[in-house]
Short mmCIF file of C-alpha atoms and ligand atoms in Angstrom, two decimals:
data_model
loop_
_atom_site.label_atom_id
_atom_site.label_comp_id
_atom_site.label_asym_id
_atom_site.label_seq_id
_atom_site.Cartn_x
_atom_site.Cartn_y
_atom_site.Cartn_z
CA MET A 268 11.09 -14.08 -2.79
CA LYS A 269 14.80 -14.30 -3.41
CA PHE A 270 16.23 -12.84 -0.27
CA ILE A 271 13.62 -14.53 1.82
CA GLN A 272 15.27 -17.80 1.04
CA THR A 273 18.56 -16.59 2.39
CA LEU A 274 17.08 -15.67 5.74
CA PRO A 275 18.00 -17.93 8.62
CA TYR A 276 14.38 -17.91 9.68
CA VAL A 277 13.69 -20.70 7.27
CA ALA A 278 14.64 -23.28 9.81
CA LEU A 279 12.05 -22.12 12.27
CA ALA A 280 8.88 -23.97 13.08
CA THR A 281 5.54 -23.80 11.41
CA ALA A 282 3.44 -21.58 9.23
CA PHE A 283 0.66 -19.19 9.92
CA VAL A 284 -2.22 -17.54 8.20
CA LEU A 285 -2.36 -20.20 5.58
CA PRO A 286 -4.92 -22.74 4.75
CA ASP A 287 -3.98 -25.40 7.19
CA VAL A 288 -3.32 -28.01 4.56
CA GLU A 289 -0.34 -26.01 3.34
CA THR A 290 0.74 -25.49 6.89
CA LEU A 291 0.71 -29.12 7.76
CA LYS A 292 2.53 -29.95 4.55
CA GLN A 293 5.25 -27.58 5.57
CA LEU A 294 5.48 -29.07 8.99
CA ALA A 295 6.01 -32.46 7.56
CA LEU A 296 8.90 -31.00 5.62
CA THR A 297 10.80 -29.07 8.23
CA GLU A 298 13.87 -31.24 7.82
CA THR A 299 14.08 -30.60 4.09
CA PRO A 300 14.37 -26.87 3.59
CA ASP A 301 14.55 -27.05 -0.21
CA GLU A 302 11.08 -28.44 -0.37
CA VAL A 303 9.90 -25.83 2.05
CA HIS A 304 11.23 -23.19 -0.30
CA ALA A 305 9.36 -24.74 -3.16
CA LEU A 306 6.15 -24.68 -1.16
CA TRP A 307 6.64 -21.05 -0.33
CA ASP A 308 6.26 -20.12 -3.95
CA ASP A 309 2.53 -20.59 -3.51
CA ILE A 310 2.31 -18.43 -0.46
CA PRO A 311 2.52 -14.79 -1.52
CA ASP A 312 -0.84 -14.84 -3.28
CA THR A 313 -2.53 -16.26 -0.28
CA ALA A 314 -0.76 -13.81 1.96
CA ASP A 315 -1.70 -10.85 -0.16
CA ALA A 316 -5.26 -11.95 -0.36
CA ILE A 317 -5.37 -12.19 3.39
CA PHE A 318 -3.55 -8.99 4.20
CA GLY A 319 -5.33 -7.08 1.47
CA ASN A 320 -8.73 -8.17 2.68
CA LEU A 321 -7.76 -7.60 6.18
CA LYS A 322 -6.88 -3.97 5.71
CA ASP A 323 -10.34 -3.37 4.32
CA LYS A 324 -11.83 -5.29 7.13
CA VAL A 325 -10.03 -3.41 9.82
CA SER A 326 -11.38 -0.15 8.50
CA SER A 327 -14.86 -1.47 7.99
CA VAL A 328 -15.28 -3.45 11.17
CA LYS A 329 -17.80 -0.97 12.38
CA GLN A 330 -20.08 -1.33 9.38
CA ASP A 331 -19.68 -5.07 9.35
CA PHE A 332 -20.46 -5.31 12.97
CA HIS A 333 -24.20 -5.52 12.61
CA THR A 334 -24.34 -7.59 9.45
CA ALA A 335 -22.01 -10.10 11.01
CA ILE A 336 -24.39 -10.88 13.78
CA GLU A 337 -26.52 -13.00 11.49
CA LEU A 338 -24.13 -15.68 10.31
CA ALA A 339 -25.08 -18.03 7.58
CA LEU A 340 -25.87 -21.30 9.22
CA ASP A 341 -25.12 -24.57 7.62
CA GLU A 342 -28.33 -26.48 7.93
CA GLU A 343 -26.81 -29.89 7.69
CA ILE A 344 -24.43 -29.27 10.51
CA ASP A 345 -27.16 -27.68 12.52
CA ASP A 346 -29.25 -30.79 12.17
CA ALA A 347 -26.35 -33.01 13.02
CA PHE A 348 -25.90 -31.39 16.39
CA ASP A 349 -29.57 -31.28 17.13
CA LEU A 350 -29.83 -34.95 16.23
CA ALA A 351 -26.90 -35.83 18.39
CA ASP A 352 -28.68 -34.14 21.19
CA HIS A 353 -32.16 -35.52 20.67
CA PRO A 354 -32.00 -38.69 18.61
CA GLY A 355 -35.24 -39.25 16.81
CA HIS A 356 -36.44 -35.69 16.90
CA GLY A 357 -35.07 -34.30 13.67
CA HIS A 358 -35.74 -30.72 12.62
CA HIS A 359 -36.02 -27.86 15.04
CA GLY A 360 -35.57 -24.49 13.33
CA HIS A 361 -32.17 -23.04 12.82
CA HIS A 362 -32.49 -19.74 14.47
CA GLY A 363 -29.93 -19.65 17.19
CA HIS A 364 -29.38 -22.42 19.65
CA ASP A 365 -31.13 -21.12 22.66
CA HIS A 366 -31.63 -24.58 23.92
CA THR A 367 -28.78 -25.79 26.11
CA SER A 368 -27.91 -29.43 25.69
CA ASN A 369 -27.79 -31.78 28.58
CA LEU A 370 -24.63 -33.27 27.10
CA THR A 371 -21.03 -32.16 27.47
CA ILE A 372 -18.93 -30.74 24.65
CA TYR A 373 -17.16 -34.06 24.39
CA GLN A 374 -20.40 -36.02 24.23
CA LEU A 375 -21.80 -33.74 21.55
CA ILE A 376 -18.80 -33.98 19.25
CA SER A 377 -18.55 -37.73 19.72
CA LYS A 378 -22.14 -38.11 18.58
CA SER A 379 -22.04 -35.71 15.67
CA PRO A 380 -21.39 -37.42 12.33
CA TYR A 381 -19.67 -34.23 11.09
CA THR A 382 -16.87 -34.11 13.62
CA THR A 383 -15.54 -37.65 13.59
CA ASN A 384 -12.00 -36.75 12.59
CA PHE A 385 -11.49 -34.20 15.33
CA THR A 386 -13.07 -36.47 17.93
CA LYS A 387 -10.65 -39.18 16.92
CA LEU A 388 -7.76 -36.83 17.64
CA VAL A 389 -9.25 -35.84 20.98
CA ASP A 390 -9.66 -39.49 21.91
CA GLU A 391 -5.91 -39.98 21.78
CA TYR A 392 -5.47 -37.69 24.79
CA ASP A 393 -7.24 -38.76 27.98
CA ASP A 394 -6.66 -35.42 29.67
CA ILE A 395 -8.29 -33.54 26.79
CA VAL A 396 -11.28 -35.91 26.78
CA GLU A 397 -11.61 -35.27 30.46
CA LEU A 398 -11.34 -31.53 30.01
CA LEU A 399 -14.06 -31.43 27.35
CA ASN A 400 -16.30 -33.79 29.30
CA SER A 401 -15.88 -32.24 32.71
CA THR A 402 -18.22 -29.68 34.21
CA LYS A 403 -15.58 -28.24 36.52
CA ALA A 404 -15.00 -25.44 34.06
CA ASN A 405 -16.62 -24.14 30.90
CA TYR A 406 -14.92 -24.01 27.52
CA THR A 407 -15.45 -22.97 23.94
CA LEU A 408 -14.62 -25.60 21.35
CA PHE A 409 -13.91 -24.53 17.79
CA VAL A 410 -14.39 -27.87 16.13
CA PRO A 411 -13.16 -28.37 12.57
CA VAL A 412 -15.72 -30.36 10.62
CA ASP A 413 -14.59 -33.47 8.78
CA SER A 414 -14.16 -31.70 5.44
CA ALA A 415 -11.34 -29.68 7.06
CA PHE A 416 -9.38 -32.92 7.31
CA ALA A 417 -9.51 -33.76 3.62
CA HIS A 418 -6.16 -33.56 1.80
CA LEU A 419 -3.97 -33.68 4.84
CA PRO A 420 -0.41 -34.81 4.16
CA ASP A 421 0.21 -38.50 4.64
CA LYS A 422 3.02 -38.03 7.06
CA LYS A 423 1.54 -37.87 10.51
CA PRO A 424 2.95 -35.16 12.75
CA SER A 425 4.32 -36.02 16.19
CA LYS A 426 1.94 -36.80 19.02
CA GLU A 427 3.18 -33.74 20.84
CA PHE A 428 2.39 -31.49 17.91
CA VAL A 429 -1.08 -32.96 17.45
CA GLU A 430 -1.80 -32.38 21.11
CA ALA A 431 -0.83 -28.72 20.73
CA VAL A 432 -3.10 -28.48 17.69
CA VAL A 433 -6.05 -30.01 19.53
CA ARG A 434 -5.53 -27.78 22.56
CA TYR A 435 -5.37 -24.72 20.33
CA HIS A 436 -9.04 -25.35 19.41
CA ILE A 437 -10.21 -25.02 23.00
CA GLY A 438 -11.00 -21.54 24.25
CA LEU A 439 -10.86 -20.99 28.00
CA ASP A 440 -14.30 -19.92 29.24
CA VAL A 441 -17.48 -19.50 27.22
CA TYR A 442 -17.26 -17.34 24.10
CA SER A 443 -20.66 -17.20 22.48
CA GLY A 444 -20.91 -15.76 18.98
CA LEU A 445 -22.08 -12.53 20.53
CA ARG A 446 -19.17 -12.38 22.96
CA ILE A 447 -16.70 -13.01 20.14
CA LEU A 448 -17.96 -9.86 18.45
CA HIS A 449 -16.58 -7.96 21.45
CA THR A 450 -13.36 -9.94 21.61
CA GLN A 451 -10.07 -9.54 19.77
CA THR A 452 -8.18 -12.56 21.06
CA ILE A 453 -9.26 -15.69 22.91
CA PRO A 454 -6.96 -17.57 25.33
CA THR A 455 -6.73 -21.30 24.61
CA ALA A 456 -5.91 -24.48 26.49
CA LEU A 457 -2.49 -24.46 24.81
CA ASN A 458 0.00 -23.07 27.30
CA GLU A 459 3.01 -21.62 25.55
CA GLU A 460 6.33 -21.74 27.31
CA LEU A 461 7.67 -18.97 25.09
CA LEU A 462 4.90 -16.71 26.37
CA GLY A 463 5.94 -17.38 29.96
CA GLY A 464 3.62 -20.39 30.16
CA GLU A 465 0.55 -18.24 29.42
CA PRO A 466 -2.18 -19.46 27.05
CA GLN A 467 -1.51 -19.06 23.36
CA ARG A 468 -4.31 -16.96 21.87
CA LEU A 469 -6.56 -17.08 18.84
CA ARG A 470 -7.14 -13.89 16.93
CA THR A 471 -10.77 -13.19 16.14
CA SER A 472 -12.11 -10.83 13.52
CA VAL A 473 -15.51 -9.99 12.22
CA GLY A 474 -16.26 -9.23 8.62
CA LEU A 475 -18.87 -9.55 5.94
CA PHE A 476 -18.37 -13.27 5.86
CA GLY A 477 -18.77 -13.72 9.55
CA ILE A 478 -16.30 -14.52 12.26
CA LYS A 479 -12.76 -15.58 11.41
CA LEU A 480 -10.06 -17.04 13.57
CA ASN A 481 -6.39 -16.26 12.84
CA PHE A 482 -7.36 -14.76 9.47
CA TYR A 483 -8.29 -18.04 7.78
CA ALA A 484 -10.69 -20.27 9.71
CA SER A 485 -14.37 -19.33 9.55
CA LEU A 486 -17.17 -20.21 11.88
CA ILE A 487 -19.64 -22.09 9.70
CA ALA A 488 -22.25 -22.22 12.45
CA LYS A 489 -22.32 -21.04 16.00
CA ASP A 490 -23.50 -21.39 19.54
CA PHE A 491 -24.25 -25.03 20.12
CA LYS A 492 -24.64 -24.85 23.85
CA ALA A 493 -23.37 -27.79 25.81
CA LYS A 494 -23.56 -28.51 29.49
CA ASN A 495 -19.99 -27.28 29.93
CA GLY A 496 -19.64 -24.58 27.32
CA VAL A 497 -20.24 -23.83 23.70
CA ILE A 498 -19.28 -25.34 20.35
CA HIS A 499 -18.68 -23.47 17.09
CA PRO A 500 -17.98 -25.62 14.01
CA ILE A 501 -15.20 -24.19 11.79
CA ASN A 502 -13.98 -24.93 8.27
CA HIS A 503 -10.21 -25.20 8.83
CA ILE A 504 -7.87 -26.75 11.33
CA LEU A 505 -6.26 -24.16 13.61
CA VAL A 506 -2.51 -24.58 13.66
CA PRO A 507 -0.53 -22.98 16.49
CA PRO A 508 1.34 -20.00 15.06
CA PRO A 509 5.07 -19.88 14.24
CA PHE A 510 7.78 -17.62 15.60
CA VAL A 511 7.54 -13.91 14.89
CA GLY A 512 10.42 -13.95 12.41
CA ARG A 513 9.04 -16.82 10.43
CA GLU A 514 5.64 -15.25 10.33
CA LEU A 515 6.96 -12.00 8.88
CA SER A 516 8.88 -13.91 6.27
CA LEU A 517 5.65 -15.48 5.05
CA PHE A 518 4.48 -12.09 3.81
CA PRO A 519 7.24 -10.85 1.54
CA ASN A 520 4.93 -8.49 -0.33
CA THR A 521 4.08 -6.73 2.91
CA PHE A 522 7.38 -6.99 4.77
CA SER A 523 10.17 -7.35 2.20
CA THR A 524 11.73 -4.03 3.25
CA LEU A 525 11.68 -5.01 6.91
CA LEU A 526 13.13 -8.40 6.07
CA LEU A 527 15.81 -6.75 3.97
CA ALA A 528 16.58 -4.48 6.93
CA TYR A 529 16.97 -7.53 9.18
CA GLU A 530 19.26 -9.10 6.67
CA LYS A 531 21.43 -6.05 6.06
CA THR A 532 21.94 -5.37 9.77
CA ASP A 533 22.61 -9.00 10.67
CA PHE A 534 19.71 -8.61 13.04
CA VAL A 535 19.16 -12.30 13.52
CA LYS A 536 22.52 -12.62 15.24
CA PHE A 537 21.53 -9.86 17.63
CA ILE A 538 18.02 -11.12 18.34
CA HIS A 539 19.17 -14.64 19.09
CA GLY A 540 21.14 -13.27 22.01
CA VAL A 541 18.10 -11.57 23.52
CA LYS A 542 16.33 -13.44 26.29
CA THR A 543 12.66 -12.66 26.32
CA ASN A 544 9.51 -14.06 27.80
CA GLY A 545 7.05 -13.12 25.07
CA THR A 546 7.46 -10.13 22.80
CA THR A 547 5.47 -7.38 21.10
CA VAL A 548 6.65 -6.40 17.64
CA PHE A 549 5.50 -3.27 15.82
CA ALA A 550 6.24 -4.26 12.25
CA PRO A 551 6.32 -1.54 9.60
CA SER A 552 5.01 -2.59 6.21
CA ASN A 553 6.84 -1.77 2.97
CA HIS A 554 4.50 1.14 2.69
CA ALA A 555 5.62 2.45 6.08
CA PHE A 556 9.27 2.36 5.02
CA ALA A 557 8.42 4.12 1.78
CA LYS A 558 6.84 6.93 3.77
CA LEU A 559 10.24 7.78 5.31
CA GLY A 560 11.10 9.17 1.91
CA PRO A 561 13.81 8.24 -0.62
CA ARG A 562 16.64 10.10 1.09
CA ALA A 563 16.15 8.57 4.50
CA ASN A 564 15.82 5.13 2.89
CA ALA A 565 18.98 5.60 0.84
CA PHE A 566 20.84 6.61 3.98
CA LEU A 567 19.52 3.74 6.07
CA PHE A 568 19.97 0.97 3.55
CA ASN A 569 22.88 2.09 1.42
CA THR A 570 25.42 3.72 3.69
CA GLU A 571 27.64 2.13 6.29
CA LYS A 572 26.69 4.76 8.83
CA GLY A 573 23.01 4.43 7.98
CA LEU A 574 22.98 0.70 8.77
CA GLY A 575 23.76 1.50 12.41
CA TYR A 576 20.74 3.77 12.45
CA LEU A 577 18.63 1.18 10.70
CA LYS A 578 19.55 -1.34 13.37
CA ALA A 579 18.53 1.15 16.05
CA LEU A 580 15.15 1.57 14.35
CA LEU A 581 14.68 -2.20 14.27
CA LYS A 582 15.44 -2.49 17.97
CA TYR A 583 12.93 0.22 18.70
CA GLN A 584 10.18 -1.91 17.10
CA ILE A 585 10.62 -4.78 19.55
CA VAL A 586 9.42 -5.01 23.11
CA ALA A 587 10.83 -7.77 25.29
CA ASN A 588 9.18 -9.50 28.23
CA ALA A 589 5.75 -8.07 27.45
CA THR A 590 3.13 -9.33 25.03
CA LEU A 591 0.43 -6.77 24.46
CA TYR A 592 -2.65 -7.89 22.56
CA SER A 593 -5.59 -5.56 21.91
CA ASP A 594 -7.42 -7.12 24.83
CA ALA A 595 -4.83 -8.78 27.04
CA TYR A 596 -1.39 -8.17 28.38
CA TYR A 597 1.20 -10.74 29.45
CA ASP A 598 4.30 -9.72 31.30
CA ASN A 599 6.73 -11.40 33.65
CA TYR A 600 4.22 -11.07 36.43
CA GLY A 601 1.37 -12.87 34.71
CA LYS A 602 -1.60 -11.96 32.59
CA LYS A 603 -4.27 -9.35 32.75
CA ASP A 604 -7.28 -8.66 30.59
CA LEU A 605 -7.69 -5.16 29.25
CA LEU A 606 -10.93 -3.45 29.99
CA GLU A 607 -13.37 -2.62 27.28
CA THR A 608 -13.83 1.08 27.75
CA GLU A 609 -14.39 4.22 25.80
CA ASP A 610 -11.36 5.66 27.51
CA VAL A 611 -8.03 5.21 25.84
CA GLN A 612 -5.76 2.79 27.67
CA HIS A 613 -2.17 3.79 27.74
CA TYR A 614 1.01 1.65 27.94
CA ASP A 615 4.66 2.54 27.94
CA LEU A 616 6.46 -0.57 26.75
CA THR A 617 10.21 -0.99 27.00
CA THR A 618 11.94 -1.55 23.68
CA LEU A 619 15.23 -3.25 22.89
CA LEU A 620 16.68 0.15 21.96
CA HIS A 621 18.38 1.16 25.18
CA ASP A 622 15.17 0.45 27.05
CA LEU A 623 13.51 3.45 25.44
CA PRO A 624 9.76 3.36 25.93
CA ILE A 625 7.34 3.11 23.06
CA ARG A 626 3.93 4.48 23.81
CA VAL A 627 0.81 2.53 22.96
CA ASP A 628 -2.75 3.76 23.19
CA ILE A 629 -5.65 1.36 22.80
CA LYS A 630 -9.30 2.15 22.64
CA ARG A 631 -11.84 -0.68 22.53
CA TRP A 632 -15.53 -0.27 22.33
CA GLY A 633 -18.23 -2.64 21.18
CA GLY A 634 -15.91 -4.97 19.31
CA TRP A 635 -14.16 -2.07 17.67
CA VAL A 636 -10.49 -1.31 18.37
CA ARG A 637 -8.27 1.65 17.74
CA PHE A 638 -4.62 1.27 18.42
CA TRP A 639 -1.82 3.83 18.05
CA VAL A 640 1.92 3.88 18.62
CA ASN A 641 3.66 7.07 19.77
CA GLY A 642 0.65 9.22 19.15
CA PHE A 643 -0.20 9.25 15.45
CA ASN A 644 1.17 5.96 14.20
CA ARG A 645 -1.82 3.74 13.63
CA VAL A 646 -1.79 -0.03 13.92
CA VAL A 647 -3.35 -1.22 10.66
CA VAL A 648 -3.30 -4.95 11.35
CA ARG A 649 -3.56 -5.88 15.00
CA ASP A 650 -2.93 -9.07 16.93
CA ALA A 651 -1.12 -11.31 14.48
CA VAL A 652 -0.43 -13.97 17.08
CA ALA A 653 2.95 -15.68 17.01
CA ARG A 654 4.39 -18.55 18.97
CA ASN A 655 6.66 -16.26 20.97
CA GLY A 656 4.64 -13.06 20.94
CA VAL A 657 2.42 -10.86 18.85
CA ILE A 658 2.89 -8.67 15.79
CA HIS A 659 1.06 -5.43 15.12
CA VAL A 660 1.52 -3.91 11.69
CA VAL A 661 2.07 -0.16 11.85
CA GLU A 662 1.51 2.38 9.10
CA LYS A 663 4.73 4.31 9.84
CA VAL A 664 8.20 3.30 10.96
CA PRO A 665 8.32 4.08 14.70
CA ILE A 666 11.09 6.55 15.53
CA PRO A 667 12.02 7.51 19.09
CA PRO A 668 10.45 10.87 19.87
CA HIS A 669 12.35 14.13 20.06
CA LYS A 670 14.06 14.28 23.39
CA HIS A 671 12.64 17.59 24.34
CA HIS A 672 9.19 17.70 22.96
CA GLY A 673 6.58 15.13 23.67
CA ALA A 674 6.21 11.51 22.67
CA ALA A 675 4.39 11.92 19.40
CA ASP A 676 5.70 10.75 16.04
CA ASP A 677 5.59 13.25 13.24
CA GLU A 678 2.23 13.17 11.64
CA ASP A 679 3.36 12.57 8.08
CA GLY A 680 6.09 9.96 8.49
CA GLU A 681 8.64 11.47 6.11
CA ILE A 682 11.88 12.47 7.80
CA ASP A 683 15.10 14.03 6.57
CA VAL A 684 18.43 12.41 7.22
CA GLU A 685 19.45 15.09 9.71
CA GLY A 686 16.26 14.57 11.67
CA LEU A 687 16.82 10.85 11.74
CA ILE A 688 20.39 11.31 12.96
CA GLU A 689 19.30 13.75 15.60
CA ARG A 690 16.70 11.44 17.01
CA LEU A 691 18.77 8.27 16.91
CA ALA A 692 22.40 9.33 17.32
CA ASP A 693 22.49 8.59 21.02
CA TYR A 694 21.29 5.07 20.52
CA VAL A 695 23.30 3.69 17.67
CA GLU A 696 25.59 0.77 18.35
CA ASP A 697 28.15 1.30 21.07
CA ALA A 698 26.75 4.61 22.16
CA ASP A 699 26.78 4.87 25.93
CA ARG A 700 23.75 3.25 27.33
CA PRO A 701 21.63 5.88 29.07
CA GLN A 702 20.82 4.84 32.61
CA ASP A 703 17.50 6.53 32.73
CA TRP A 704 15.32 7.88 29.97
CA SER A 705 14.24 10.82 32.08
CA ASP A 706 17.87 11.94 32.47
CA LEU A 707 18.28 12.49 28.76
C1 NAG B 860 -30.36 -34.40 31.84
O1 NAG B 860 -30.09 -35.76 31.93
C2 NAG B 860 -30.38 -36.32 33.21
C3 NAG B 860 -29.92 -37.76 33.24
O2 NAG B 860 -29.90 -38.29 31.96
C4 NAG B 860 -31.87 -36.18 33.51
O3 NAG B 860 -32.14 -36.69 34.77
C5 NAG B 860 -32.23 -34.73 33.44
O4 NAG B 860 -33.61 -34.56 33.61
C6 NAG B 860 -31.81 -34.13 32.11
N1 NAG B 860 -32.06 -32.72 32.15
C7 NAG B 860 -32.65 -32.08 31.16
C8 NAG B 860 -32.83 -30.61 31.34
O5 NAG B 860 -33.03 -32.63 30.16
C1 NAG B 861 -11.66 -38.54 8.54
O1 NAG B 861 -12.71 -39.44 8.77
C2 NAG B 861 -13.06 -40.20 7.63
C3 NAG B 861 -14.29 -40.99 7.96
O2 NAG B 861 -14.47 -41.18 9.31
C4 NAG B 861 -11.89 -41.08 7.26
O3 NAG B 861 -12.19 -41.82 6.11
C5 NAG B 861 -10.70 -40.20 6.97
O4 NAG B 861 -9.56 -40.99 6.75
C6 NAG B 861 -10.42 -39.30 8.15
N1 NAG B 861 -9.37 -38.38 7.76
C7 NAG B 861 -8.31 -38.15 8.54
C8 NAG B 861 -7.31 -37.20 8.00
O5 NAG B 861 -8.17 -38.68 9.62
C1 NAG B 862 -18.53 -37.89 30.30
O1 NAG B 862 -19.23 -37.44 31.43
C2 NAG B 862 -20.41 -38.16 31.68
C3 NAG B 862 -21.09 -37.54 32.87
O2 NAG B 862 -21.38 -36.19 32.58
C4 NAG B 862 -20.11 -39.62 31.95
O3 NAG B 862 -21.30 -40.32 32.13
C5 NAG B 862 -19.34 -40.18 30.77
O4 NAG B 862 -18.93 -41.49 31.04
C6 NAG B 862 -18.13 -39.33 30.48
N1 NAG B 862 -17.50 -39.82 29.27
C7 NAG B 862 -16.19 -40.04 29.18
C8 NAG B 862 -15.67 -40.55 27.89
O5 NAG B 862 -15.45 -39.81 30.11
C1 NAG B 863 -20.71 -23.15 33.29
O1 NAG B 863 -21.78 -22.47 32.66
C2 NAG B 863 -23.04 -22.76 33.24
C3 NAG B 863 -24.11 -22.15 32.37
O2 NAG B 863 -23.77 -20.88 31.97
C4 NAG B 863 -23.07 -22.25 34.65
O3 NAG B 863 -24.30 -22.52 35.25
C5 NAG B 863 -21.96 -22.94 35.43
O4 NAG B 863 -21.90 -22.42 36.73
C6 NAG B 863 -20.63 -22.76 34.75
N1 NAG B 863 -19.65 -23.59 35.40
C7 NAG B 863 -18.48 -23.14 35.85
C8 NAG B 863 -17.60 -24.14 36.51
O5 NAG B 863 -18.16 -21.97 35.74
C1 NAG B 864 7.84 -15.38 32.34
O1 NAG B 864 6.51 -14.93 32.62
C2 NAG B 864 5.80 -15.72 33.53
C3 NAG B 864 4.43 -15.11 33.68
O2 NAG B 864 3.87 -14.76 32.48
C4 NAG B 864 6.52 -15.79 34.86
O3 NAG B 864 5.82 -16.69 35.68
C5 NAG B 864 7.93 -16.27 34.64
O4 NAG B 864 8.63 -16.22 35.85
C6 NAG B 864 8.63 -15.39 33.63
N1 NAG B 864 9.99 -15.86 33.38
C7 NAG B 864 11.04 -15.09 33.52
C8 NAG B 864 12.36 -15.71 33.20
O5 NAG B 864 10.95 -13.92 33.88
C1 NAG B 865 13.42 -10.48 30.27
O1 NAG B 865 13.24 -10.90 31.61
C2 NAG B 865 14.19 -11.85 32.07
C3 NAG B 865 13.79 -12.28 33.45
O2 NAG B 865 13.41 -11.21 34.23
C4 NAG B 865 15.58 -11.21 32.02
O3 NAG B 865 16.54 -12.17 32.39
C5 NAG B 865 15.87 -10.74 30.59
O4 NAG B 865 17.09 -10.07 30.55
C6 NAG B 865 14.78 -9.80 30.13
N1 NAG B 865 15.04 -9.48 28.75
C7 NAG B 865 15.24 -8.24 28.32
C8 NAG B 865 15.56 -8.09 26.89
O5 NAG B 865 15.18 -7.29 29.05
#
């Protein structure tokens, strides 16, 4: 925790991947960093629990896939929606919601006694009421039930912030429970300037306990079909994610080596000068750094010369002006959805290290994703959405490929100091900037 507190990231925005109560508490405290620090002391456990679980989940998505289809339904909530729809009718069976209501999403949540708090927030924004009540387009509303609003901090966030929060619960288009099983990220009605004005996205995942959004919010029921879309009640408020840097700093047990690398190379100073419209960050975990081996680590972290190389490695992990999610791609020319196909989809993204490309291969099939960087380097946690981009956690530190043979990373990950120097020497600080990668 110690060096985390010295990072300049502390001043940045909000939190992520936390129970939203903690998140909102932090938001209320952004002007008093000391208190923020104090709050952070509670975070590592939560973070570890989430990242630990997640690793298991990523590898077992396939097995979980079928079990997840039958989600536990909360009967009370089920009834509440059915009652809102047909006053006086009462029980109908709880197996799916094949019946499509004649009411709009807005009308359904205003009538449900379990969603009064969220409806009250919606009511403060005429344009959002109109959006959820209109039949000009279809939406998916992830509506936090009232219990999600218990224990919120007293200090009310700004109207602007609350609007962003409310919009972040609205998925563009209809995502039924079944469709979510084939989806990795969902675009929302929250347009994010830092993503080039494109929709901020929600990360979805499927596990033994059903469908989760952004690692922490669970669907507690699903598929209430409204006239203009679908409603899924959830157990936590969805808070728009923070900046990439802040997000990494929330997981010291996973990223302390990376954060130390940022600190030692004064990386923040460099990155603040970089203009970028969205970003894709391939973040190596502590484990990934360890795999480089003790000698390479000693060189990178403990020698003056090595720090230049370390900085080069850090630049190679960051892609500017392109935000690549498992199932969507934003660049300066707009957005496109990636196909679900058994074929591997291939991207060469331009990194901050002398515009060197980093190769990404994605294979999606039936809700299952495989994702590699430079050949063998597997993405172990995909699609950690951030305000200004997306983070993918990689199992090895990405190193630019050998100039003369192929684009693949070494299969093991360990590298000797000479190898590291050979592969990076041309790109360390002040080296002449190559005009064209193919000329090298
Ligand atoms: C929906 O509501 C309208 C007006 O209230 C009614 O005319 C129509 O029959 C209803 N449709 C269904 C399918 O219930
Ligand atoms: C949620 O709604 C309940 C009852 O409608 C109210 O007592 C409570 O203050 C609300 N909570 C928030 C955080 O608005
Ligand atoms: C929602 O739309 C219905 C028509 O579908 C309309 O009757 C109702 O007044 C609208 N409600 C609000 C709050 O705009
Ligand atoms: C919304 O969904 C309904 C039912 O699936 C469909 O009939 C309708 O055309 C859709 N509306 C729009 C604007 O796409
Ligand atoms: C940022 O990206 C959006 C599209 O995603 C584009 O419209 C906009 O022009 C881009 N801004 C810059 C400065 O390139
Ligand atoms: C990102 O794109 C913008 C607009 O095209 C450009 O000004 C900026 O230099 C680009 N950033 C990087 C790091 O290439």
